[in-house]
PDB file of C-alpha atoms in Angstrom:
ATOM      1  CA  MET A   1     -22.295  15.903 -48.329  1.00 43.00           C
ATOM      2  CA  LYS A   2     -20.750  14.976 -45.040  1.00 54.00           C
ATOM      3  CA  ASN A   3     -17.181  16.217 -44.662  1.00 65.00           C
ATOM      4  CA  TRP A   4     -14.815  14.276 -42.387  1.00 63.00           C
ATOM      5  CA  ARG A   5     -11.614  15.478 -44.037  1.00 64.00           C
ATOM      6  CA  PHE A   6     -10.749  17.658 -41.047  1.00 63.00           C
ATOM      7  CA  VAL A   7      -9.816  14.536 -39.037  1.00 63.00           C
ATOM      8  CA  LEU A   8      -6.866  14.032 -41.425  1.00 65.00           C
ATOM      9  CA  HIS A   9      -5.304  17.244 -40.201  1.00 69.00           C
ATOM     10  CA  ARG A  10      -2.150  16.597 -38.186  1.00 73.00           C
ATOM     11  CA  ARG A  11      -3.644  18.571 -35.317  1.00 75.00           C
ATOM     12  CA  TRP A  12      -6.178  15.794 -34.819  1.00 75.00           C
ATOM     13  CA  ALA A  13      -3.471  13.168 -35.215  1.00 78.00           C
ATOM     14  CA  GLY A  14      -1.722  14.888 -32.316  1.00 81.00           C
ATOM     15  CA  TYR A  15      -4.930  14.841 -30.266  1.00 79.00           C
ATOM     16  CA  LEU A  16      -5.322  11.132 -30.967  1.00 84.00           C
ATOM     17  CA  ALA A  17      -1.701  10.432 -29.997  1.00 87.00           C
ATOM     18  CA  VAL A  18      -2.126  12.311 -26.712  1.00 88.00           C
ATOM     19  CA  THR A  19      -5.351  10.427 -25.992  1.00 90.00           C
ATOM     20  CA  VAL A  20      -3.688   7.069 -26.695  1.00 92.00           C
ATOM     21  CA  LEU A  21      -0.725   7.939 -24.468  1.00 93.00           C
ATOM     22  CA  PHE A  22      -3.080   9.042 -21.716  1.00 93.00           C
ATOM     23  CA  ALA A  23      -5.016   5.771 -22.006  1.00 93.00           C
ATOM     24  CA  VAL A  24      -1.797   3.744 -21.888  1.00 95.00           C
ATOM     25  CA  ALA A  25      -0.676   5.647 -18.781  1.00 95.00           C
ATOM     26  CA  CYS A  26      -4.054   5.025 -17.162  1.00 94.00           C
ATOM     27  CA  GLY A  27      -3.780   1.335 -18.041  1.00 94.00           C
ATOM     28  CA  LEU A  28      -0.330   1.070 -16.458  1.00 96.00           C
ATOM     29  CA  LEU A  29      -1.499   2.845 -13.303  1.00 95.00           C
ATOM     30  CA  SER A  30      -4.526   0.578 -13.164  1.00 95.00           C
ATOM     31  CA  ASN A  31      -2.342  -2.531 -13.451  1.00 95.00           C
ATOM     32  CA  TRP A  32      -0.100  -1.145 -10.710  1.00 95.00           C
ATOM     33  CA  GLN A  33      -3.101  -0.768  -8.410  1.00 95.00           C
ATOM     34  CA  PHE A  34      -4.307  -4.286  -9.271  1.00 95.00           C
ATOM     35  CA  HIS A  35      -0.823  -5.570  -8.407  1.00 94.00           C
ATOM     36  CA  ARG A  36      -0.791  -3.705  -5.098  1.00 93.00           C
ATOM     37  CA  ARG A  37      -4.203  -5.157  -4.248  1.00 94.00           C
ATOM     38  CA  GLU A  38      -2.926  -8.630  -5.070  1.00 93.00           C
ATOM     39  CA  GLU A  39       0.017  -8.092  -2.705  1.00 92.00           C
ATOM     40  CA  ALA A  40      -2.341  -6.856   0.029  1.00 92.00           C
ATOM     41  CA  VAL A  41      -4.653  -9.853  -0.400  1.00 93.00           C
ATOM     42  CA  THR A  42      -1.667 -12.226  -0.306  1.00 92.00           C
ATOM     43  CA  GLU A  43      -0.495 -10.622   2.944  1.00 93.00           C
ATOM     44  CA  ILE A  44      -3.992 -10.912   4.444  1.00 94.00           C
ATOM     45  CA  ASN A  45      -4.058 -14.603   3.510  1.00 93.00           C
ATOM     46  CA  ARG A  46      -0.687 -15.081   5.247  1.00 93.00           C
ATOM     47  CA  ILE A  47      -1.988 -13.424   8.415  1.00 94.00           C
ATOM     48  CA  VAL A  48      -5.147 -15.569   8.423  1.00 94.00           C
ATOM     49  CA  ALA A  49      -3.218 -18.774   7.713  1.00 94.00           C
ATOM     50  CA  ASN A  50      -0.228 -18.274  10.033  1.00 95.00           C
ATOM     51  CA  TRP A  51      -0.911 -15.851  12.879  1.00 95.00           C
ATOM     52  CA  ASP A  52      -3.013 -18.182  15.073  1.00 93.00           C
ATOM     53  CA  ARG A  53      -1.609 -21.540  13.976  1.00 93.00           C
ATOM     54  CA  GLU A  54       0.042 -23.930  16.422  1.00 95.00           C
ATOM     55  CA  PRO A  55       3.731 -23.117  17.039  1.00 96.00           C
ATOM     56  CA  VAL A  56       6.335 -25.387  15.468  1.00 96.00           C
ATOM     57  CA  PRO A  57       9.935 -25.930  16.625  1.00 96.00           C
ATOM     58  CA  LEU A  58      12.335 -23.352  15.200  1.00 96.00           C
ATOM     59  CA  GLU A  59      14.634 -25.973  13.700  1.00 94.00           C
ATOM     60  CA  GLN A  60      11.655 -27.475  11.873  1.00 95.00           C
ATOM     61  CA  ALA A  61      10.595 -24.129  10.362  1.00 95.00           C
ATOM     62  CA  LEU A  62      14.157 -22.946   9.614  1.00 96.00           C
ATOM     63  CA  PRO A  63      16.420 -25.946   9.022  1.00 95.00           C
ATOM     64  CA  GLU A  64      19.345 -23.660   8.035  1.00 95.00           C
ATOM     65  CA  LEU A  65      20.496 -20.356   9.530  1.00 95.00           C
ATOM     66  CA  ASP A  66      19.608 -18.510   6.320  1.00 94.00           C
ATOM     67  CA  SER A  67      16.356 -20.390   5.669  1.00 94.00           C
ATOM     68  CA  PHE A  68      13.117 -18.462   5.239  1.00 95.00           C
ATOM     69  CA  GLU A  69      10.331 -18.260   2.689  1.00 94.00           C
ATOM     70  CA  GLU A  70       7.870 -15.389   2.469  1.00 93.00           C
ATOM     71  CA  GLY A  71       4.992 -17.831   2.912  1.00 93.00           C
ATOM     72  CA  GLN A  72       6.313 -18.528   6.454  1.00 95.00           C
ATOM     73  CA  LYS A  73       5.794 -14.932   7.577  1.00 96.00           C
ATOM     74  CA  TRP A  74       3.946 -14.708  10.927  1.00 96.00           C
ATOM     75  CA  THR A  75       4.390 -18.456  11.584  1.00 96.00           C
ATOM     76  CA  PRO A  76       4.788 -19.036  15.361  1.00 97.00           C
ATOM     77  CA  VAL A  77       7.895 -20.994  16.380  1.00 97.00           C
ATOM     78  CA  THR A  78       9.078 -22.268  19.753  1.00 97.00           C
ATOM     79  CA  LEU A  79      12.657 -21.910  20.956  1.00 96.00           C
ATOM     80  CA  ARG A  80      14.499 -22.318  24.227  1.00 96.00           C
ATOM     81  CA  GLY A  81      17.665 -20.681  25.424  1.00 96.00           C
ATOM     82  CA  ARG A  82      19.143 -17.759  27.360  1.00 96.00           C
ATOM     83  CA  TYR A  83      18.814 -14.092  26.455  1.00 96.00           C
ATOM     84  CA  LEU A  84      22.052 -12.215  25.763  1.00 95.00           C
ATOM     85  CA  GLU A  85      20.985  -9.066  27.563  1.00 91.00           C
ATOM     86  CA  ASP A  86      24.370  -7.392  27.103  1.00 92.00           C
ATOM     87  CA  GLU A  87      23.921  -7.667  23.311  1.00 94.00           C
ATOM     88  CA  GLN A  88      20.457  -6.122  23.312  1.00 94.00           C
ATOM     89  CA  LEU A  89      19.764  -3.508  20.597  1.00 94.00           C
ATOM     90  CA  LEU A  90      17.133  -0.828  20.060  1.00 94.00           C
ATOM     91  CA  ALA A  91      15.726  -0.416  16.547  1.00 93.00           C
ATOM     92  CA  ARG A  92      15.075   3.300  15.960  1.00 90.00           C
ATOM     93  CA  ASN A  93      12.146   5.081  14.294  1.00 89.00           C
ATOM     94  CA  ARG A  94       9.465   2.496  15.030  1.00 91.00           C
ATOM     95  CA  PRO A  95       6.091   4.265  15.340  1.00 91.00           C
ATOM     96  CA  LEU A  96       3.096   2.577  16.936  1.00 91.00           C
ATOM     97  CA  ASN A  97      -0.378   4.136  16.748  1.00 88.00           C
ATOM     98  CA  GLY A  98       1.200   7.411  15.650  1.00 87.00           C
ATOM     99  CA  ARG A  99       3.682   7.538  18.559  1.00 90.00           C
ATOM    100  CA  PRO A 100       7.453   7.378  17.951  1.00 91.00           C
ATOM    101  CA  GLY A 101       9.443   4.679  19.657  1.00 92.00           C
ATOM    102  CA  PHE A 102      11.842   1.744  19.512  1.00 93.00           C
ATOM    103  CA  GLU A 103      11.689  -2.012  19.126  1.00 95.00           C
ATOM    104  CA  VAL A 104      13.734  -4.046  21.608  1.00 95.00           C
ATOM    105  CA  LEU A 105      15.832  -6.724  19.896  1.00 96.00           C
ATOM    106  CA  THR A 106      17.317  -9.272  22.294  1.00 96.00           C
ATOM    107  CA  PRO A 107      19.434 -12.143  20.926  1.00 96.00           C
ATOM    108  CA  LEU A 108      18.556 -15.557  22.351  1.00 97.00           C
ATOM    109  CA  ARG A 109      21.343 -18.138  22.537  1.00 97.00           C
ATOM    110  CA  LEU A 110      19.740 -21.498  21.906  1.00 96.00           C
ATOM    111  CA  GLU A 111      20.715 -24.799  23.471  1.00 92.00           C
ATOM    112  CA  ASP A 112      22.778 -25.786  20.401  1.00 92.00           C
ATOM    113  CA  GLY A 113      24.842 -22.577  20.575  1.00 93.00           C
ATOM    114  CA  THR A 114      23.154 -20.767  17.693  1.00 96.00           C
ATOM    115  CA  VAL A 115      21.547 -17.348  18.180  1.00 97.00           C
ATOM    116  CA  PHE A 116      18.076 -16.206  17.169  1.00 97.00           C
ATOM    117  CA  VAL A 117      17.094 -12.518  17.328  1.00 97.00           C
ATOM    118  CA  VAL A 118      13.854 -11.900  19.240  1.00 97.00           C
ATOM    119  CA  ASP A 119      11.924  -8.644  18.938  1.00 96.00           C
ATOM    120  CA  ARG A 120      10.522  -8.456  22.470  1.00 96.00           C
ATOM    121  CA  GLY A 121       8.226  -5.511  21.692  1.00 94.00           C
ATOM    122  CA  TRP A 122       7.867  -1.741  21.439  1.00 95.00           C
ATOM    123  CA  LEU A 123       8.850   1.091  23.779  1.00 94.00           C
ATOM    124  CA  SER A 124       7.929   4.750  23.491  1.00 92.00           C
ATOM    125  CA  VAL A 125      10.581   7.447  23.291  1.00 88.00           C
ATOM    126  CA  GLY A 126      11.472   8.893  26.677  1.00 82.00           C
ATOM    127  CA  ASN A 127      12.078  12.377  27.984  1.00 80.00           C
ATOM    128  CA  GLU A 128      15.393  12.520  26.131  1.00 74.00           C
ATOM    129  CA  GLN A 129      13.787  11.380  22.822  1.00 70.00           C
ATOM    130  CA  ASP A 130      16.863   9.337  21.839  1.00 79.00           C
ATOM    131  CA  LEU A 131      16.182   6.630  24.440  1.00 84.00           C
ATOM    132  CA  PRO A 132      13.227   5.054  26.224  1.00 87.00           C
ATOM    133  CA  ASP A 133      12.861   6.082  29.843  1.00 86.00           C
ATOM    134  CA  ASP A 134      13.167   2.438  30.872  1.00 87.00           C
ATOM    135  CA  VAL A 135      13.933  -0.849  29.088  1.00 90.00           C
ATOM    136  CA  PRO A 136      12.394  -3.854  30.913  1.00 90.00           C
ATOM    137  CA  GLU A 137      14.924  -6.605  31.583  1.00 91.00           C
ATOM    138  CA  PRO A 138      14.395  -9.958  29.867  1.00 93.00           C
ATOM    139  CA  PRO A 139      13.959 -13.065  32.031  1.00 92.00           C
ATOM    140  CA  ALA A 140      17.195 -14.466  33.422  1.00 90.00           C
ATOM    141  CA  GLY A 141      18.202 -18.077  32.951  1.00 92.00           C
ATOM    142  CA  GLU A 142      16.519 -20.598  30.685  1.00 95.00           C
ATOM    143  CA  VAL A 143      13.452 -19.258  28.914  1.00 96.00           C
ATOM    144  CA  THR A 144      10.966 -20.745  26.457  1.00 96.00           C
ATOM    145  CA  VAL A 145       9.845 -18.299  23.782  1.00 96.00           C
ATOM    146  CA  VAL A 146       7.094 -18.345  21.182  1.00 97.00           C
ATOM    147  CA  ALA A 147       7.824 -15.870  18.387  1.00 96.00           C
ATOM    148  CA  ARG A 148       6.330 -15.157  14.972  1.00 97.00           C
ATOM    149  CA  LEU A 149       8.726 -15.249  12.035  1.00 97.00           C
ATOM    150  CA  LYS A 150       9.474 -12.169  10.004  1.00 96.00           C
ATOM    151  CA  ALA A 151      12.091 -11.494   7.331  1.00 95.00           C
ATOM    152  CA  GLY A 152      15.033  -9.249   8.126  1.00 94.00           C
ATOM    153  CA  GLU A 153      15.209  -5.761   6.659  1.00 92.00           C
ATOM    154  CA  PRO A 154      17.568  -4.389   3.999  1.00 91.00           C
ATOM    155  CA  ILE A 155      20.190  -1.766   4.648  1.00 86.00           C
ATOM    156  CA  ILE A 156      18.858   1.765   4.108  1.00 81.00           C
ATOM    157  CA  PRO A 157      21.674   4.059   2.901  1.00 81.00           C
ATOM    158  CA  GLY A 158      22.138   7.256   4.861  1.00 75.00           C
ATOM    159  CA  ARG A 159      20.513   6.052   8.061  1.00 74.00           C
ATOM    160  CA  SER A 160      22.621   5.910  11.197  1.00 72.00           C
ATOM    161  CA  ALA A 161      22.096   5.040  14.852  1.00 76.00           C
ATOM    162  CA  GLY A 162      23.815   5.669  18.153  1.00 76.00           C
ATOM    163  CA  GLU A 163      25.539   3.241  20.486  1.00 80.00           C
ATOM    164  CA  GLY A 164      23.375   0.224  21.235  1.00 85.00           C
ATOM    165  CA  GLN A 165      20.912   1.133  18.486  1.00 89.00           C
ATOM    166  CA  ILE A 166      20.327   0.157  14.859  1.00 91.00           C
ATOM    167  CA  ALA A 167      18.479   1.929  12.069  1.00 89.00           C
ATOM    168  CA  THR A 168      17.273  -1.237  10.366  1.00 92.00           C
ATOM    169  CA  VAL A 169      16.962  -4.897  11.363  1.00 94.00           C
ATOM    170  CA  HIS A 170      19.669  -6.140   9.005  1.00 94.00           C
ATOM    171  CA  LEU A 171      20.347  -9.606  10.381  1.00 96.00           C
ATOM    172  CA  PRO A 172      23.800 -10.168   8.787  1.00 95.00           C
ATOM    173  CA  ASP A 173      25.027  -6.981  10.502  1.00 93.00           C
ATOM    174  CA  ILE A 174      23.643  -8.188  13.825  1.00 94.00           C
ATOM    175  CA  ALA A 175      25.371 -11.544  13.288  1.00 95.00           C
ATOM    176  CA  ASP A 176      28.677  -9.721  12.742  1.00 93.00           C
ATOM    177  CA  ARG A 177      28.152  -7.798  15.985  1.00 91.00           C
ATOM    178  CA  LEU A 178      27.514 -11.021  17.915  1.00 93.00           C
ATOM    179  CA  GLY A 179      30.360 -13.006  16.398  1.00 91.00           C
ATOM    180  CA  ALA A 180      28.302 -16.203  16.739  1.00 93.00           C
ATOM    181  CA  PRO A 181      26.317 -18.444  14.375  1.00 96.00           C
ATOM    182  CA  THR A 182      23.091 -16.461  14.010  1.00 96.00           C
ATOM    183  CA  TYR A 183      19.863 -16.979  12.096  1.00 97.00           C
ATOM    184  CA  THR A 184      19.970 -14.465   9.244  1.00 96.00           C
ATOM    185  CA  GLY A 185      16.918 -15.557   7.226  1.00 95.00           C
ATOM    186  CA  ALA A 186      14.388 -14.338   9.758  1.00 96.00           C
ATOM    187  CA  TYR A 187      13.897 -13.023  13.264  1.00 97.00           C
ATOM    188  CA  GLY A 188      10.883 -13.320  15.558  1.00 96.00           C
ATOM    189  CA  LEU A 189       8.214 -11.042  17.029  1.00 97.00           C
ATOM    190  CA  MET A 190       7.720 -12.370  20.551  1.00 96.00           C
ATOM    191  CA  ALA A 191       4.263 -13.727  21.328  1.00 95.00           C
ATOM    192  CA  SER A 192       5.086 -15.119  24.778  1.00 94.00           C
ATOM    193  CA  GLU A 193       7.962 -16.111  27.047  1.00 95.00           C
ATOM    194  CA  ASP A 194       8.104 -18.453  30.009  1.00 93.00           C
ATOM    195  CA  PRO A 195       8.896 -17.487  32.692  1.00 94.00           C
ATOM    196  CA  ALA A 196       7.151 -14.188  32.031  1.00 89.00           C
ATOM    197  CA  PRO A 197       8.697 -11.048  33.539  1.00 89.00           C
ATOM    198  CA  ALA A 198       6.705  -8.557  35.601  1.00 87.00           C
ATOM    199  CA  THR A 199       6.931  -5.981  32.815  1.00 90.00           C
ATOM    200  CA  ARG A 200       7.763  -6.261  29.147  1.00 92.00           C
ATOM    201  CA  PRO A 201       7.684  -4.051  26.055  1.00 93.00           C
ATOM    202  CA  VAL A 202       4.389  -3.653  24.200  1.00 93.00           C
ATOM    203  CA  ALA A 203       3.681  -6.780  22.170  1.00 91.00           C
ATOM    204  CA  ALA A 204       3.477  -6.473  18.407  1.00 90.00           C
ATOM    205  CA  PRO A 205      -0.202  -6.097  17.422  1.00 90.00           C
ATOM    206  CA  ARG A 206      -1.869  -8.319  14.868  1.00 92.00           C
ATOM    207  CA  PRO A 207      -1.577  -6.605  11.460  1.00 91.00           C
ATOM    208  CA  ALA A 208      -4.759  -5.099  10.045  1.00 88.00           C
ATOM    209  CA  GLU A 209      -6.500  -7.315   7.493  1.00 88.00           C
ATOM    210  CA  ASP A 210      -7.334  -4.472   5.107  1.00 87.00           C
ATOM    211  CA  GLU A 211      -6.647  -4.596   1.403  1.00 87.00           C
ATOM    212  CA  GLY A 212      -7.092  -0.820   1.068  1.00 88.00           C
ATOM    213  CA  SER A 213      -8.649   1.097  -1.824  1.00 92.00           C
ATOM    214  CA  HIS A 214      -6.497  -0.380  -4.574  1.00 92.00           C
ATOM    215  CA  LEU A 215      -9.400  -2.007  -6.451  1.00 92.00           C
ATOM    216  CA  SER A 216     -11.353   1.248  -6.452  1.00 93.00           C
ATOM    217  CA  TYR A 217      -8.328   3.186  -7.710  1.00 93.00           C
ATOM    218  CA  ALA A 218      -7.671   0.590 -10.424  1.00 94.00           C
ATOM    219  CA  LEU A 219     -11.233   0.891 -11.755  1.00 94.00           C
ATOM    220  CA  GLN A 220     -11.012   4.682 -11.601  1.00 95.00           C
ATOM    221  CA  TRP A 221      -7.892   4.687 -13.784  1.00 94.00           C
ATOM    222  CA  ILE A 222      -9.679   2.488 -16.330  1.00 94.00           C
ATOM    223  CA  ALA A 223     -12.603   4.927 -16.320  1.00 95.00           C
ATOM    224  CA  PHE A 224     -10.235   7.870 -16.854  1.00 93.00           C
ATOM    225  CA  GLY A 225      -8.694   6.128 -19.883  1.00 92.00           C
ATOM    226  CA  VAL A 226     -12.154   5.542 -21.401  1.00 93.00           C
ATOM    227  CA  LEU A 227     -13.193   9.137 -20.678  1.00 93.00           C
ATOM    228  CA  GLY A 228     -10.196  10.334 -22.671  1.00 91.00           C
ATOM    229  CA  PHE A 229     -11.585   8.696 -25.826  1.00 90.00           C
ATOM    230  CA  ILE A 230     -15.094   9.932 -25.038  1.00 91.00           C
ATOM    231  CA  GLY A 231     -13.728  13.479 -24.778  1.00 88.00           C
ATOM    232  CA  LEU A 232     -11.892  13.065 -28.084  1.00 85.00           C
ATOM    233  CA  GLY A 233     -15.088  11.817 -29.733  1.00 84.00           C
ATOM    234  CA  TYR A 234     -17.029  14.789 -28.364  1.00 82.00           C
ATOM    235  CA  ALA A 235     -14.413  17.212 -29.731  1.00 80.00           C
ATOM    236  CA  ILE A 236     -14.537  15.512 -33.148  1.00 77.00           C
ATOM    237  CA  ARG A 237     -18.320  15.741 -33.169  1.00 76.00           C
ATOM    238  CA  ASN A 238     -18.247  19.478 -32.423  1.00 73.00           C
ATOM    239  CA  GLU A 239     -15.654  20.032 -35.144  1.00 72.00           C
ATOM    240  CA  TYR A 240     -17.793  18.047 -37.582  1.00 70.00           C
ATOM    241  CA  ARG A 241     -20.749  20.354 -36.922  1.00 65.00           C
ATOM    242  CA  ILE A 242     -18.621  23.406 -37.635  1.00 64.00           C
ATOM    243  CA  TRP A 243     -17.216  21.998 -40.887  1.00 61.00           C
ATOM    244  CA  ASN A 244     -20.663  20.896 -42.086  1.00 61.00           C
ATOM    245  CA  ALA A 245     -22.681  23.926 -40.964  1.00 55.00           C
ATOM    246  CA  ASP A 246     -24.005  24.445 -44.513  1.00 61.00           C
ATOM    247  CA  ASP A 247     -25.171  20.833 -44.870  1.00 57.00           C
ATOM    248  CA  PRO A 248     -29.039  20.747 -44.918  1.00 60.00           C
ATOM    249  CA  GLN A 249     -29.219  17.663 -42.730  1.00 61.00           C
ATOM    250  CA  GLU A 250     -26.815  19.126 -40.207  1.00 56.00           C
ATOM    251  CA  GLN A 251     -28.742  22.425 -40.237  1.00 56.00           C
ATOM    252  CA  GLU A 252     -31.965  20.543 -39.499  1.00 61.00           C
ATOM    253  CA  ARG A 253     -30.285  18.678 -36.623  1.00 60.00           C
ATOM    254  CA  ALA A 254     -29.013  22.036 -35.291  1.00 58.00           C
ATOM    255  CA  ARG A 255     -32.538  23.473 -35.393  1.00 63.00           C
ATOM    256  CA  GLU A 256     -33.854  20.375 -33.588  1.00 64.00           C
ATOM    257  CA  ARG A 257     -31.225  20.755 -30.890  1.00 61.00           C
ATOM    258  CA  GLU A 258     -32.165  24.407 -30.492  1.00 65.00           C
ATOM    259  CA  ARG A 259     -35.867  23.520 -30.185  1.00 67.00           C
ATOM    260  CA  ARG A 260     -35.089  20.950 -27.453  1.00 68.00           C
ATOM    261  CA  ARG A 261     -32.892  23.470 -25.669  1.00 67.00           C
ATOM    262  CA  ALA A 262     -35.618  26.083 -25.840  1.00 63.00           C
ATOM    263  CA  ALA A 263     -38.186  23.606 -24.551  1.00 63.00           C
ATOM    264  CA  ARG A 264     -35.995  22.912 -21.525  1.00 64.00           C
ATOM    265  CA  THR A 265     -35.365  26.635 -20.825  1.00 58.00           C
ATOM    266  CA  PRO A 266     -38.202  28.193 -18.755  1.00 59.00           C
ATOM    267  CA  THR A 267     -39.716  31.410 -20.055  1.00 53.00           C
ATOM    268  CA  ASP A 268     -40.344  34.488 -17.906  1.00 56.00           C
ATOM    269  CA  ALA A 269     -43.986  33.474 -17.678  1.00 54.00           C
ATOM    270  CA  ASP A 270     -43.000  30.003 -16.468  1.00 54.00           C
ATOM    271  CA  ILE A 271     -40.786  31.562 -13.774  1.00 55.00           C
ATOM    272  CA  GLU A 272     -43.571  33.904 -12.636  1.00 57.00           C
ATOM    273  CA  ASP A 273     -46.091  31.028 -12.470  1.00 52.00           C
ATOM    274  CA  SER A 274     -43.626  28.985 -10.419  1.00 58.00           C
ATOM    275  CA  ILE A 275     -43.165  31.837  -7.957  1.00 56.00           C
ATOM    276  CA  LEU A 276     -46.915  32.263  -7.589  1.00 49.00           C
ATOM    277  CA  ASP A 277     -47.393  28.525  -7.085  1.00 53.00           C
ATOM    278  CA  ASN A 278     -44.764  28.488  -4.333  1.00 56.00           C
ATOM    279  CA  ARG A 279     -46.496  31.347  -2.578  1.00 52.00           C
TER     280      ARG A 279
END
């Protein structure tokens, strides 16, 4: 008679608990990867919808100084004013294509007296590492700028910067430095400026529209969770064969398995014939 009583042993209860916990962990990791893919797809949709759209006036996109919604990211806006070159800042630790560098942040005083922070582009580190070799001057006088909106960055504890530099684009801090009414909901990555200077920092490239391998990883975690139960079932089956070794039906199945195994294993004569055939 078949004997399944061994599965009631607490050892197997422990195996089952471990398998369930492993499956739950795999499920959570899979959901995390699905969520990351959803975020990546949402960002790609923003790039497609906003990057090449027609610019809108800044005051239309951001009616208040602290206005900004994540769905507006990369939206081009037009603004007109004068650069505050003396208030220019360098954002540290900004790599581009694997090269370390800075982003040049130049406040633009608009015609109504408010200030909007423009990221004019990227500069490589110079010979001294802590500064670019040269920072191109912004256009003097009235300038018309097209910039793409981007949210400010949070404060990162423990990061510091030297004179004229910042570690993170935290717009409220920049507003305090300027002592003027400043847009704190978003700043802008410059797309163009008129009049255009002879030289300017490297323009921000269009972000890559790549959702990554998150879907593949999510499906892999699901497969790992299923494999855990398959492994548990295989272990139970082997234990069952041991406990029921004296059962006639199980003995017959064991003999059948041995016959199939023997049929798949080549004999010495088979090996010799194969060698002769190859020759």
